[in-house]
Coordinates of C-alpha atoms in Angstrom, one line a residue:
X936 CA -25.0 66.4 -25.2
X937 CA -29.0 66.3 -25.5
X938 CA -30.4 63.7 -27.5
X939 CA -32.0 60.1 -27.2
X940 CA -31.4 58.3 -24.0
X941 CA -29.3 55.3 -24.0
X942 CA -30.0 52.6 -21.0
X943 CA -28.8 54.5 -18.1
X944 CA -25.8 52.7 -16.8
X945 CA -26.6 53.6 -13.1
X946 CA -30.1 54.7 -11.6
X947 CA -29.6 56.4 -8.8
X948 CA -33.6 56.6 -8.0
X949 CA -36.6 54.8 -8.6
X950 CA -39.9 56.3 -9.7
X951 CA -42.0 58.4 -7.5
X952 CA -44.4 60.7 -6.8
X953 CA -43.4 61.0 -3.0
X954 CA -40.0 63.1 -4.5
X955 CA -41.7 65.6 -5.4
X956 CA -43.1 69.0 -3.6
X957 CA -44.8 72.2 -4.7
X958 CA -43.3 75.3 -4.8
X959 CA -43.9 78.4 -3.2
X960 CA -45.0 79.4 -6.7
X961 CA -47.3 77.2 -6.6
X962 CA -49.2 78.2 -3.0
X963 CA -49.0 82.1 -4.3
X964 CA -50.6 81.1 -7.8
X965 CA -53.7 78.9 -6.0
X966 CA -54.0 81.5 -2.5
X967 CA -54.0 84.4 -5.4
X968 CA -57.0 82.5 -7.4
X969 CA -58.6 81.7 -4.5
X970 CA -58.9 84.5 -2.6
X971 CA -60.0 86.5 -6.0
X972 CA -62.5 84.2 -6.2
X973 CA -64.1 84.6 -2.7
X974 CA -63.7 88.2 -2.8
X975 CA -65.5 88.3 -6.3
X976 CA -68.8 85.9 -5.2
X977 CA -69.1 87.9 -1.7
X978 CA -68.8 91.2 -3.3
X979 CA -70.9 90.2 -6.5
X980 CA -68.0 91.4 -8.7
X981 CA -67.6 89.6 -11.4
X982 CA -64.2 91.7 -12.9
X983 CA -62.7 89.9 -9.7
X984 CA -63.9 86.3 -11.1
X985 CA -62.6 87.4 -14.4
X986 CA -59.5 88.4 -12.4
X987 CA -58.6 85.3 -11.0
X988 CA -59.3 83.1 -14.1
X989 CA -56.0 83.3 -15.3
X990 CA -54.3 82.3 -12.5
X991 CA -56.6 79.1 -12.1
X992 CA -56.6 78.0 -15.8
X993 CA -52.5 78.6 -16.1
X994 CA -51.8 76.5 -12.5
X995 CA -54.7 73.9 -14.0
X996 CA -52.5 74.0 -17.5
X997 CA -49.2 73.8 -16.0
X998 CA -50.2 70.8 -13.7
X999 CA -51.9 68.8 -16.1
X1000 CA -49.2 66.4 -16.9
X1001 CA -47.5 65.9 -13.6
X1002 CA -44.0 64.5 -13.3
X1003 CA -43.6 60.9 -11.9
X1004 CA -39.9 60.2 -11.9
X1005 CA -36.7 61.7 -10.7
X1006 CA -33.4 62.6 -12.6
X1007 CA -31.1 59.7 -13.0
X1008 CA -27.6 61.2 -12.3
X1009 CA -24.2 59.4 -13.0
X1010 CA -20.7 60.2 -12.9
X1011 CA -17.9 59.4 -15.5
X1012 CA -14.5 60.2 -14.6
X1013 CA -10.7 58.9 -16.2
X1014 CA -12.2 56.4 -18.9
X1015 CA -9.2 57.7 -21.4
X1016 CA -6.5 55.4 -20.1
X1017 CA -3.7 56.4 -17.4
X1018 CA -3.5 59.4 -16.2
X1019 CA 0.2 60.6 -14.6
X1020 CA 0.5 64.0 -12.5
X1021 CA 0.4 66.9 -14.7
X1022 CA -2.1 65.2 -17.1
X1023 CA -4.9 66.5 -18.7
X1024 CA -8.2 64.6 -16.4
X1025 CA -11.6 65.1 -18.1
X1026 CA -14.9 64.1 -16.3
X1027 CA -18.6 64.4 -16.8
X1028 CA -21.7 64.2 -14.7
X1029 CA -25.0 63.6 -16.6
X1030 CA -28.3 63.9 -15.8
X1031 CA -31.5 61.8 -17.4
X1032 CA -34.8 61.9 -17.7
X1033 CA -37.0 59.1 -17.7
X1034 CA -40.0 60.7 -17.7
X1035 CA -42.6 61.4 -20.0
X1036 CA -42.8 65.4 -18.7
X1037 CA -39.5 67.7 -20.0
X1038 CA -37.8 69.2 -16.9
X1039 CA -38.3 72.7 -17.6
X1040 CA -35.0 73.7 -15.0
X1041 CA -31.9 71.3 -14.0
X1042 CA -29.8 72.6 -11.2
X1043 CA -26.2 70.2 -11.1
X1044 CA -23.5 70.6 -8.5
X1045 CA -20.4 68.7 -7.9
X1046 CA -17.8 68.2 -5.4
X1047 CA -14.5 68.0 -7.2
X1048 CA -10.3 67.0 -5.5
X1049 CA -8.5 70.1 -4.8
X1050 CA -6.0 67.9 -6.6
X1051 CA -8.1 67.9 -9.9
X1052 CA -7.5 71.7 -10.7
X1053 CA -11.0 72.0 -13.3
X1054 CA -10.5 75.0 -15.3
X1055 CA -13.4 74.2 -17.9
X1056 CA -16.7 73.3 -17.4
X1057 CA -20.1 73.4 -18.6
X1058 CA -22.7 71.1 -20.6
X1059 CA -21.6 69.5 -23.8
X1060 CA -23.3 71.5 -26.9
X1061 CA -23.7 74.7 -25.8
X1062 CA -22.3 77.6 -27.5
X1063 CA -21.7 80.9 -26.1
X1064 CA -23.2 84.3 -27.5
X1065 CA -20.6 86.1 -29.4
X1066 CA -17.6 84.0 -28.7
X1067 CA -18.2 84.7 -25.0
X1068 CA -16.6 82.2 -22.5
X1069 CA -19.2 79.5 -20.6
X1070 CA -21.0 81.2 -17.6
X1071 CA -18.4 81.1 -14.0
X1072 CA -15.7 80.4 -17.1
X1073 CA -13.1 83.2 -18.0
X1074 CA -11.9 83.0 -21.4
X1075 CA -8.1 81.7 -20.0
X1076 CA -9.7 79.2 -18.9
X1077 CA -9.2 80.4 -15.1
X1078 CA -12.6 80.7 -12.6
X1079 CA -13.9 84.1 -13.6
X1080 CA -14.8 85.3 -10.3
X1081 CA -10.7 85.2 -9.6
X1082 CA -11.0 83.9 -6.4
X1083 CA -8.6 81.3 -7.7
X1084 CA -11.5 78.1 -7.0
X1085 CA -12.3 75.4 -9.2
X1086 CA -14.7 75.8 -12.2
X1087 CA -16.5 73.5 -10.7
X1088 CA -17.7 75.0 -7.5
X1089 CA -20.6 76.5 -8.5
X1090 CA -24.1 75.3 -9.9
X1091 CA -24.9 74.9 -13.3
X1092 CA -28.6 74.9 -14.9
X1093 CA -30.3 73.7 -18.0
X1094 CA -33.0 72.0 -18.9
X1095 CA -33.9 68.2 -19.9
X1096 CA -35.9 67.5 -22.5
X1097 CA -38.4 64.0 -22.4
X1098 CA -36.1 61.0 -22.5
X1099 CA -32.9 62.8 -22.6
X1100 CA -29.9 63.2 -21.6
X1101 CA -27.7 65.9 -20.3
X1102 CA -23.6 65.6 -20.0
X1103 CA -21.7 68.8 -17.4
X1104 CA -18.2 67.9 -18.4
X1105 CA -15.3 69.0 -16.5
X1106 CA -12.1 69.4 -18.0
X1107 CA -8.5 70.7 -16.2
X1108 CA -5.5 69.0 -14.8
X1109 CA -4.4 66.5 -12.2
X1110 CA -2.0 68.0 -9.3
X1111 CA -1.3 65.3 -7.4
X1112 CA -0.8 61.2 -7.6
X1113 CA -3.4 59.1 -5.7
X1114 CA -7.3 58.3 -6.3
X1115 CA -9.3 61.5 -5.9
X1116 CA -12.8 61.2 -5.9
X1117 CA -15.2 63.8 -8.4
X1118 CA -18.0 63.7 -6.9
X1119 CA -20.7 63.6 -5.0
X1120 CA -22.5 65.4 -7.2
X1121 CA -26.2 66.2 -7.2
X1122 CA -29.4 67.4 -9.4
X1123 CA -32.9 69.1 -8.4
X1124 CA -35.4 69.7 -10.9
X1125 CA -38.5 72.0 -11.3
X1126 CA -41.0 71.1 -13.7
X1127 CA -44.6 72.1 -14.5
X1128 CA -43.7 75.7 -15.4
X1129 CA -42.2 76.0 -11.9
X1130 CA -44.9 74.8 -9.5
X1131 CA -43.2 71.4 -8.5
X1132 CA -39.7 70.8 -7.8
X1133 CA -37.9 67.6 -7.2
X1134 CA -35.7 66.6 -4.0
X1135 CA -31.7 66.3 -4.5
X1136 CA -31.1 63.4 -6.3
X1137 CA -27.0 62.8 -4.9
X1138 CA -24.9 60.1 -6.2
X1139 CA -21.6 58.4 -4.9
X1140 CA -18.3 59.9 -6.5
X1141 CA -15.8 58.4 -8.7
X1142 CA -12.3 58.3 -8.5
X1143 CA -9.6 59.1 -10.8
X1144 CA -6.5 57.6 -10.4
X1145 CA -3.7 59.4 -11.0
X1146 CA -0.4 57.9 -11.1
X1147 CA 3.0 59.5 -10.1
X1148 CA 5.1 60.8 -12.3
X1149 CA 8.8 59.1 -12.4
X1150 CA 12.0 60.9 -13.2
X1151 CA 14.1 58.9 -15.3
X1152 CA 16.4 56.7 -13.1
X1153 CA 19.2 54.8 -13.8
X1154 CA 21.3 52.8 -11.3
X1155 CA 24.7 50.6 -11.3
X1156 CA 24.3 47.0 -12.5
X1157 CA 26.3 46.4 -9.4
X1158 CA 24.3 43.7 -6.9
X1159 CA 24.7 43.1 -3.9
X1160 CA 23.6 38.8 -4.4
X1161 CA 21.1 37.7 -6.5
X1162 CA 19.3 34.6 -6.2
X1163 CA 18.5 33.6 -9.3
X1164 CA 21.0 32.0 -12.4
X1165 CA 20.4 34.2 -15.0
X1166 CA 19.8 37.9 -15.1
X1167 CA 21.8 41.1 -16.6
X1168 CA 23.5 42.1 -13.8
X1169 CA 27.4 41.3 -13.6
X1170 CA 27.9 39.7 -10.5
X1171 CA 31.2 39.5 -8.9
X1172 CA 31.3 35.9 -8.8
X1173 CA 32.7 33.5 -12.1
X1174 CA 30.2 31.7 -14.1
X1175 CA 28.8 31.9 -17.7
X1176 CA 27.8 35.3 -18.7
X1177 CA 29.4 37.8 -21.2
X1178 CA 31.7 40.1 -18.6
X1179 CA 34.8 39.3 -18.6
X1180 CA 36.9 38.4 -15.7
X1181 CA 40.5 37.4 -16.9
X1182 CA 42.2 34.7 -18.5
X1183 CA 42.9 31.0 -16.6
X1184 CA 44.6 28.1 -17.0
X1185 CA 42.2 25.2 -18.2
X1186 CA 40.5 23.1 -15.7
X1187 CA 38.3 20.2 -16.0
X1188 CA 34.6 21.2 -17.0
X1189 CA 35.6 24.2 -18.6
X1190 CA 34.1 24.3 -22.1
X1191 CA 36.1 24.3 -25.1
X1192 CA 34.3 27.6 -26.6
X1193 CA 36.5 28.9 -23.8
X1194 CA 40.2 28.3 -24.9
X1195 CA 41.6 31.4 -25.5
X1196 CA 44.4 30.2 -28.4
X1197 CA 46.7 32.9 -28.8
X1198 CA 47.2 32.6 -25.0
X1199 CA 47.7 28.9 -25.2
X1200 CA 49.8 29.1 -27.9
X1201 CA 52.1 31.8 -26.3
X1202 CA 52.0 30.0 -22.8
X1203 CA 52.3 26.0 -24.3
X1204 CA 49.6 25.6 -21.7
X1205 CA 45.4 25.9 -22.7
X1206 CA 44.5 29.0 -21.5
X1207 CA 40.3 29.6 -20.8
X1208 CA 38.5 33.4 -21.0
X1209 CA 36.8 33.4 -17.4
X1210 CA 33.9 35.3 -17.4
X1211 CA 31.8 36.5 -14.1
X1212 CA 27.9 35.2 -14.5
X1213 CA 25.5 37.3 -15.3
X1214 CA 22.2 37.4 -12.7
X1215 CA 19.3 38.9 -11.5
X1216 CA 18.2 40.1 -7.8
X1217 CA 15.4 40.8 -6.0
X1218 CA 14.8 44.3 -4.7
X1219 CA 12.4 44.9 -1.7
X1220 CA 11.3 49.3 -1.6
X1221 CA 10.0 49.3 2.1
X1222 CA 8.7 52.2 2.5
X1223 CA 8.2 53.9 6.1
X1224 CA 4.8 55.1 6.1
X1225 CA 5.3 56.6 10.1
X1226 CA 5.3 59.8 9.4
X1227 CA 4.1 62.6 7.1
X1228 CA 6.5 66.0 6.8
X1229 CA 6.1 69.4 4.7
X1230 CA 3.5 70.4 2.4
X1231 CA 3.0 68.9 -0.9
X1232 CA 2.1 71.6 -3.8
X1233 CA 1.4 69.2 -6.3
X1234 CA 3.7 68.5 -9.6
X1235 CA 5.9 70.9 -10.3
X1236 CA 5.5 72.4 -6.7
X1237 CA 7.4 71.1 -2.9
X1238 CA 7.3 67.9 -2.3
X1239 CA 6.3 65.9 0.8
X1240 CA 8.0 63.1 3.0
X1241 CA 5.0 61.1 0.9
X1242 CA 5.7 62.5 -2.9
X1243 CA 9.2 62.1 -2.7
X1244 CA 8.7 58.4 -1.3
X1245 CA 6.0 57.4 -3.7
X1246 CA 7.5 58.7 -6.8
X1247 CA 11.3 57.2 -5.8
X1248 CA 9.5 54.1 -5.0
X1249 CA 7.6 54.7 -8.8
X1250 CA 11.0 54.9 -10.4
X1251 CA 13.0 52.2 -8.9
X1252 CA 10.4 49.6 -9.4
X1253 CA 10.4 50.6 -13.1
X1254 CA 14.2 50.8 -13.5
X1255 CA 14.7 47.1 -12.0
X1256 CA 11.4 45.8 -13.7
X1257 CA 13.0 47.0 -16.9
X1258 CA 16.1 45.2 -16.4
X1259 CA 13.6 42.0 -15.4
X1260 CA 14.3 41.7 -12.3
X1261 CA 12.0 41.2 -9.0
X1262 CA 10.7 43.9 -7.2
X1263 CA 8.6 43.3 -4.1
X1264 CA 7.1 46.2 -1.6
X1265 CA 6.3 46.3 1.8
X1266 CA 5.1 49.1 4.2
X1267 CA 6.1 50.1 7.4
X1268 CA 3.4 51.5 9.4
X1269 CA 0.3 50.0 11.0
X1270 CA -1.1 48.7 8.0
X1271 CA 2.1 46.6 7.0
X1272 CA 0.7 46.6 3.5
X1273 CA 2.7 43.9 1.2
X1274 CA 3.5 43.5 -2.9
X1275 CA 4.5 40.0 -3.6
X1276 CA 7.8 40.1 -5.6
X1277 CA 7.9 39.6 -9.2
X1278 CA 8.4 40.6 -12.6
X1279 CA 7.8 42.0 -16.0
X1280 CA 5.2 44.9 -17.2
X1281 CA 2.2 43.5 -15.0
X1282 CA 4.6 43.8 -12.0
X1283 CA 4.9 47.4 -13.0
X1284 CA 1.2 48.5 -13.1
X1285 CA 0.5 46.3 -10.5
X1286 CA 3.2 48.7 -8.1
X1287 CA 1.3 51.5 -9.7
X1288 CA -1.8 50.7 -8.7
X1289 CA -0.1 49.7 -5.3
X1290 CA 1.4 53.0 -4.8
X1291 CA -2.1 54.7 -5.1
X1292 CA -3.2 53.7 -2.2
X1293 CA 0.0 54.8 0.6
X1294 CA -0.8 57.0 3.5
X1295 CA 0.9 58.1 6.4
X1296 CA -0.5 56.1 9.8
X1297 CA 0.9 57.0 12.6
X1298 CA 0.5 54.7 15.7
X1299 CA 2.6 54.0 18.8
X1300 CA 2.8 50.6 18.8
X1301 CA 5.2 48.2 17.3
X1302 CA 3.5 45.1 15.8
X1303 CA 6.0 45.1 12.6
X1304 CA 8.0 42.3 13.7
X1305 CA 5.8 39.6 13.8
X1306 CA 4.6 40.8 10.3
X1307 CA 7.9 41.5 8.0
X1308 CA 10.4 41.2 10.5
X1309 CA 14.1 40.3 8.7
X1310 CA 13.1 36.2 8.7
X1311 CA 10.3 37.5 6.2
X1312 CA 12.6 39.0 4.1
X1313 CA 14.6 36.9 1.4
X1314 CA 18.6 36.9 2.3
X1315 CA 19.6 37.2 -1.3
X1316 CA 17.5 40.5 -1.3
X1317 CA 18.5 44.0 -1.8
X1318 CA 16.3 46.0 0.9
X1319 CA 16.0 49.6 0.0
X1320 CA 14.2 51.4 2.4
X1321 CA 12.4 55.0 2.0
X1322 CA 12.6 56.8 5.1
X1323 CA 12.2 60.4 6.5
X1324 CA 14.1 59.0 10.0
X1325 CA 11.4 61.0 11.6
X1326 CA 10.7 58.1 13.9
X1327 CA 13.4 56.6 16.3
X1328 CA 11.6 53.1 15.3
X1329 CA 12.9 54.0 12.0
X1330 CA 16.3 54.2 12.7
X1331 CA 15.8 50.6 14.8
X1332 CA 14.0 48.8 12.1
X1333 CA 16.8 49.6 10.0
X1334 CA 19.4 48.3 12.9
X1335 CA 18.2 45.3 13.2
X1336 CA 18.1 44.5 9.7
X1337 CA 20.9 45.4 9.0
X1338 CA 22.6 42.9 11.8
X1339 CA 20.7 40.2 10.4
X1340 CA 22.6 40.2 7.3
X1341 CA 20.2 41.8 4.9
X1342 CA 21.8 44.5 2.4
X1343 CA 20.4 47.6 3.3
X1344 CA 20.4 50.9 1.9
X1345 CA 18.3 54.0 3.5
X1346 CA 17.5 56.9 0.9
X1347 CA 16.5 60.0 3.2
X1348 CA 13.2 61.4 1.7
X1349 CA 13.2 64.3 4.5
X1350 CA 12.9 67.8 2.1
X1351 CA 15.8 69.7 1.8
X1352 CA 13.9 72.9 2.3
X1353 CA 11.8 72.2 5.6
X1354 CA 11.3 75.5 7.0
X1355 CA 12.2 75.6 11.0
X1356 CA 9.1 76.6 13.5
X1357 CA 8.2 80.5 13.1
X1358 CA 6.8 81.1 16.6
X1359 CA 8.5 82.4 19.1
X1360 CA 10.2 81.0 22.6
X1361 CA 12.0 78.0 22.2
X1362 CA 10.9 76.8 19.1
X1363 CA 14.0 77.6 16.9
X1364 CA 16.2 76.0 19.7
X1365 CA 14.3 72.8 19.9
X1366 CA 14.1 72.2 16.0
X1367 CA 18.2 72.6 15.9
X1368 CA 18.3 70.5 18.4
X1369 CA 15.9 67.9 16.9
X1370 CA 18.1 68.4 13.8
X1371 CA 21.4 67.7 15.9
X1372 CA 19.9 64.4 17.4
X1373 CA 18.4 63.2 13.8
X1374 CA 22.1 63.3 12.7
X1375 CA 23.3 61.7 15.3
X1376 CA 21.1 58.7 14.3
X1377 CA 22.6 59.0 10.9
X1378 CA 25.7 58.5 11.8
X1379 CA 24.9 55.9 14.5
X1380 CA 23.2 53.9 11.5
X1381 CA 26.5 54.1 9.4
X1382 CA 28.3 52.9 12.1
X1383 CA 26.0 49.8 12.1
X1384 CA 26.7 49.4 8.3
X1385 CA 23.4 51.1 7.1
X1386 CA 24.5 53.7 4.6
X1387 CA 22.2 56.6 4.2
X1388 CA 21.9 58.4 1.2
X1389 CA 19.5 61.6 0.2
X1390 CA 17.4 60.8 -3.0
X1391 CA 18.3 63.2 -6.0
X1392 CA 16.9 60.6 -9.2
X1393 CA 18.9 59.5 -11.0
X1394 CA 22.5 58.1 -9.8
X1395 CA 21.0 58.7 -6.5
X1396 CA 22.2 55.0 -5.6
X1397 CA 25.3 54.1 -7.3
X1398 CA 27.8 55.0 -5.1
X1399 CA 25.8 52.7 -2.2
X1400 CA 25.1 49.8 -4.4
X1401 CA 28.8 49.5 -5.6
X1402 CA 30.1 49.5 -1.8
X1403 CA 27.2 47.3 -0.5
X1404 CA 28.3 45.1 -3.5
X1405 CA 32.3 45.2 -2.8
X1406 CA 31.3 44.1 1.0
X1407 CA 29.2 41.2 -0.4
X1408 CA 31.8 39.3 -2.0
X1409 CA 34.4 40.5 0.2
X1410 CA 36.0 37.6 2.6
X1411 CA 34.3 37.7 5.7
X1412 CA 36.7 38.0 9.0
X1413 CA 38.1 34.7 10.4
X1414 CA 37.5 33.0 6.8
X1415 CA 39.7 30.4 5.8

């Protein structure tokens, strides 16, 4: 949009003369005078004086009022509110001018995500003739060169009126979750008909983050232990809540809302409703971060070792959040990144925004223990932990927390459809053979009382939760 200036909310550049240079039109227009000139006083021809006049008095015109300050360029990306994968991202890169002299041309370019798929671009106001789409812009809103590229690679001119200011705004579709950056993007300007041009002016990109999209997911109340008094959870264990377990015989304390009559009357005995206590539990998502594995196409496309983790990670946290419970994350991998636990919406965003920022690190050392090893991790705590098994460190992390006494459950996040090695030799072999020893760990783990599960959404879990649940409240060997 062209019109008045607002205060710029960035300036990228200060005035200056020193940013700007003549052109080569410039050099021709004065060597072209000049030499007409010479020609005409050593010759005595005065048609050659007459000659060159123009070019002197249109360079003299043209450079009267000489430019001082450079273009002022800002970007302006996801200002609409979240934006989940397969949203609709808008974002615009303007360019002012803050000096007294119009910029005759206005030459923008911008880097843009491969994960921010543009298919619409151009300046805000401009019509095209006849109905035609914007220049670079096919009417399906597709690159017209059909290369398949973003709308975005490629320049795009105008000009800048005095104290103005020009918006490019990019328009298409977010691909992936994460923060991708639009951006850097630059200007260079020629003014004074042509004869002086500006350097590039570049500023810093922007991100837009973009948020995974979460399957709905629903799990088993079914706990494992809960810490807590109160929750919506049926636990297996008696207390106040509104499940109920069977009918007793009265006992001291019990409350008198209790007494079930038509049993008492029947028995000649009072008779109390028992009921098992409702509570809620703490879930720690530890997500192994170790290893990366197939090729993410975005939403709607495969899915990596990292989508399939982020966006199970994305739905869990919501399901339990919803049901107020506390959620907590941790990372293994070098960074050992950690999200206190708590609840409630904030807690939700706050995992969002959390998410954002995971990456597979490899690294060949193991500092993880002195930094979440189990005596970090809460006893009451469902652990559920995110892993490709791609790492035999994995597969010991989960061991050992498991013989600690933590409840663990492993949900495989390895794609189903990971294509074996094409080349030739021994490739094939060794990939069934990796295969072969990765299911062997498996079933090592489940011998150690890890189950391992493959995620699939919803009801992905229930099975494990009810059977990690059962074996929490069952009588422990050599009880009394």
């Amino acid at each position: 949009m062209t019109g008045p200036t607002a205060p710029v909310p960035r300036s990228t550049e200060p005035d200056s003369t020193a940013g700007w240079a003549p052109t080569p039109a410039l050099a021709r227009a004065v060597l072209l005078a000049g030499l007409l000139l010479v020609a005409g006083v050593l010759l005595g021809r005065i048609d050659l004086v007459v000659l060159a006049a123009p070019f002197a008095l249109g360079t003299a015109y043209a450079l009267r009022r000489r430019p001082t300050a450079l273009p002022q360029v800002w970007v302006t990306a996801g200002d609409d509110g979240p934006l989940v994968e397969g949203g609709a991202v808008a974002a615009t890169v303007s360019v002012g001018n803050p000096d007294t002299v119009g910029y005759d041309l206005v030459v923008v370019r911008s880097r843009v995500s491969p994960w921010l798929r543009i298919t619409r671009a151009g300046f805000a106001g401009a019509e095209p003739a006849d109905g035609a789409a914007p220049p670079g812009v096919a009417p399906t809103g597709e690159p017209a060169d059909g290369t398949g590229r973003s709308a975005a690679d490629r320049p795009f001119v105008t000009s800048v009126p005095v104290a103005a200011v020009v918006d490019l705004e990019l328009a298409g579709r977010a691909l992936r979750w994460g923060r991708h950056p639009v951006g850097p993007a630059g200007a260079r300007v020629a003014a004074a008909g042509g004869l002086l041009v500006s350097r590039s002016v570049i500023v810093e990109p922007e991100a837009v983050r973009v948020y995974p999209r979460t399957e709905p997911f629903e799990a088993v109340e079914a706990m494992p232990r809960a810490a807590g008094l109160v929750g919506a959870h049926h636990s297996r264990r008696p207390g106040e809540g509104g499940e109920l377990a069977g009918v007793r015989i009265f006992a001291p304390g019990d409350r008198l809302r209790r007494i079930d009559w038509r049993v008492s009357l029947r028995a000649r005995q009072l008779h109390v409703a028992a009921t098992l206590s409702d509570r809620d539990a703490e879930v720690v998502v530890l997500l192994d971060v170790l290893a990366e594995a197939g090729r993410s196409g975005g939403v709607g496309g495969a899915a990596s070792v990292l989508d399939t983790t982020v966006r199970a990670t994305a739905a869990i946290a919501e399901h339990y959040l919803h049901r107020g419970d506390r959620v907590s994350l941790l990372e293994y991998g070098p960074g050992a990144r950690r999200l206190r636990p708590a609840a409630g919406r904030r807690q939700y965003l706050t995992v969002l925004e959390w998410l954002l920022d995971v990456r597979a690190e490899a690294s060949q050392h193991e500092p993880y223990d002195q930094v979440f090893g189990p005596q970090m991790l809460s006893s009451d705590a469902l652990v559920v932990v995110l892993t490709p098994l791609l790492d035999e460190r994995s597969a010991q992390m989960l061991a050992r927390l498991a013989r600690s006494g933590r409840f663990v459950v492993a949900v495989d996040t390895l794609p189903t459809d990971l294509a074996p090695p094409k080349d030739r030799g021994w490739a094939e072999v060794a990939y069934r053979l990796w295969r072969l020893d990765r299911d062997t760990m498996i079933g090592q783990l489940r011998e150690h009382g890890v189950p391992v599960v493959r995620w699939a959404g919803a009801g992905s879990l229930d099975q494990v939760l009810r059977d990690v649940a059962r074996l929490a409240t069952a009588p422990r060997v050599g009880s009394r």
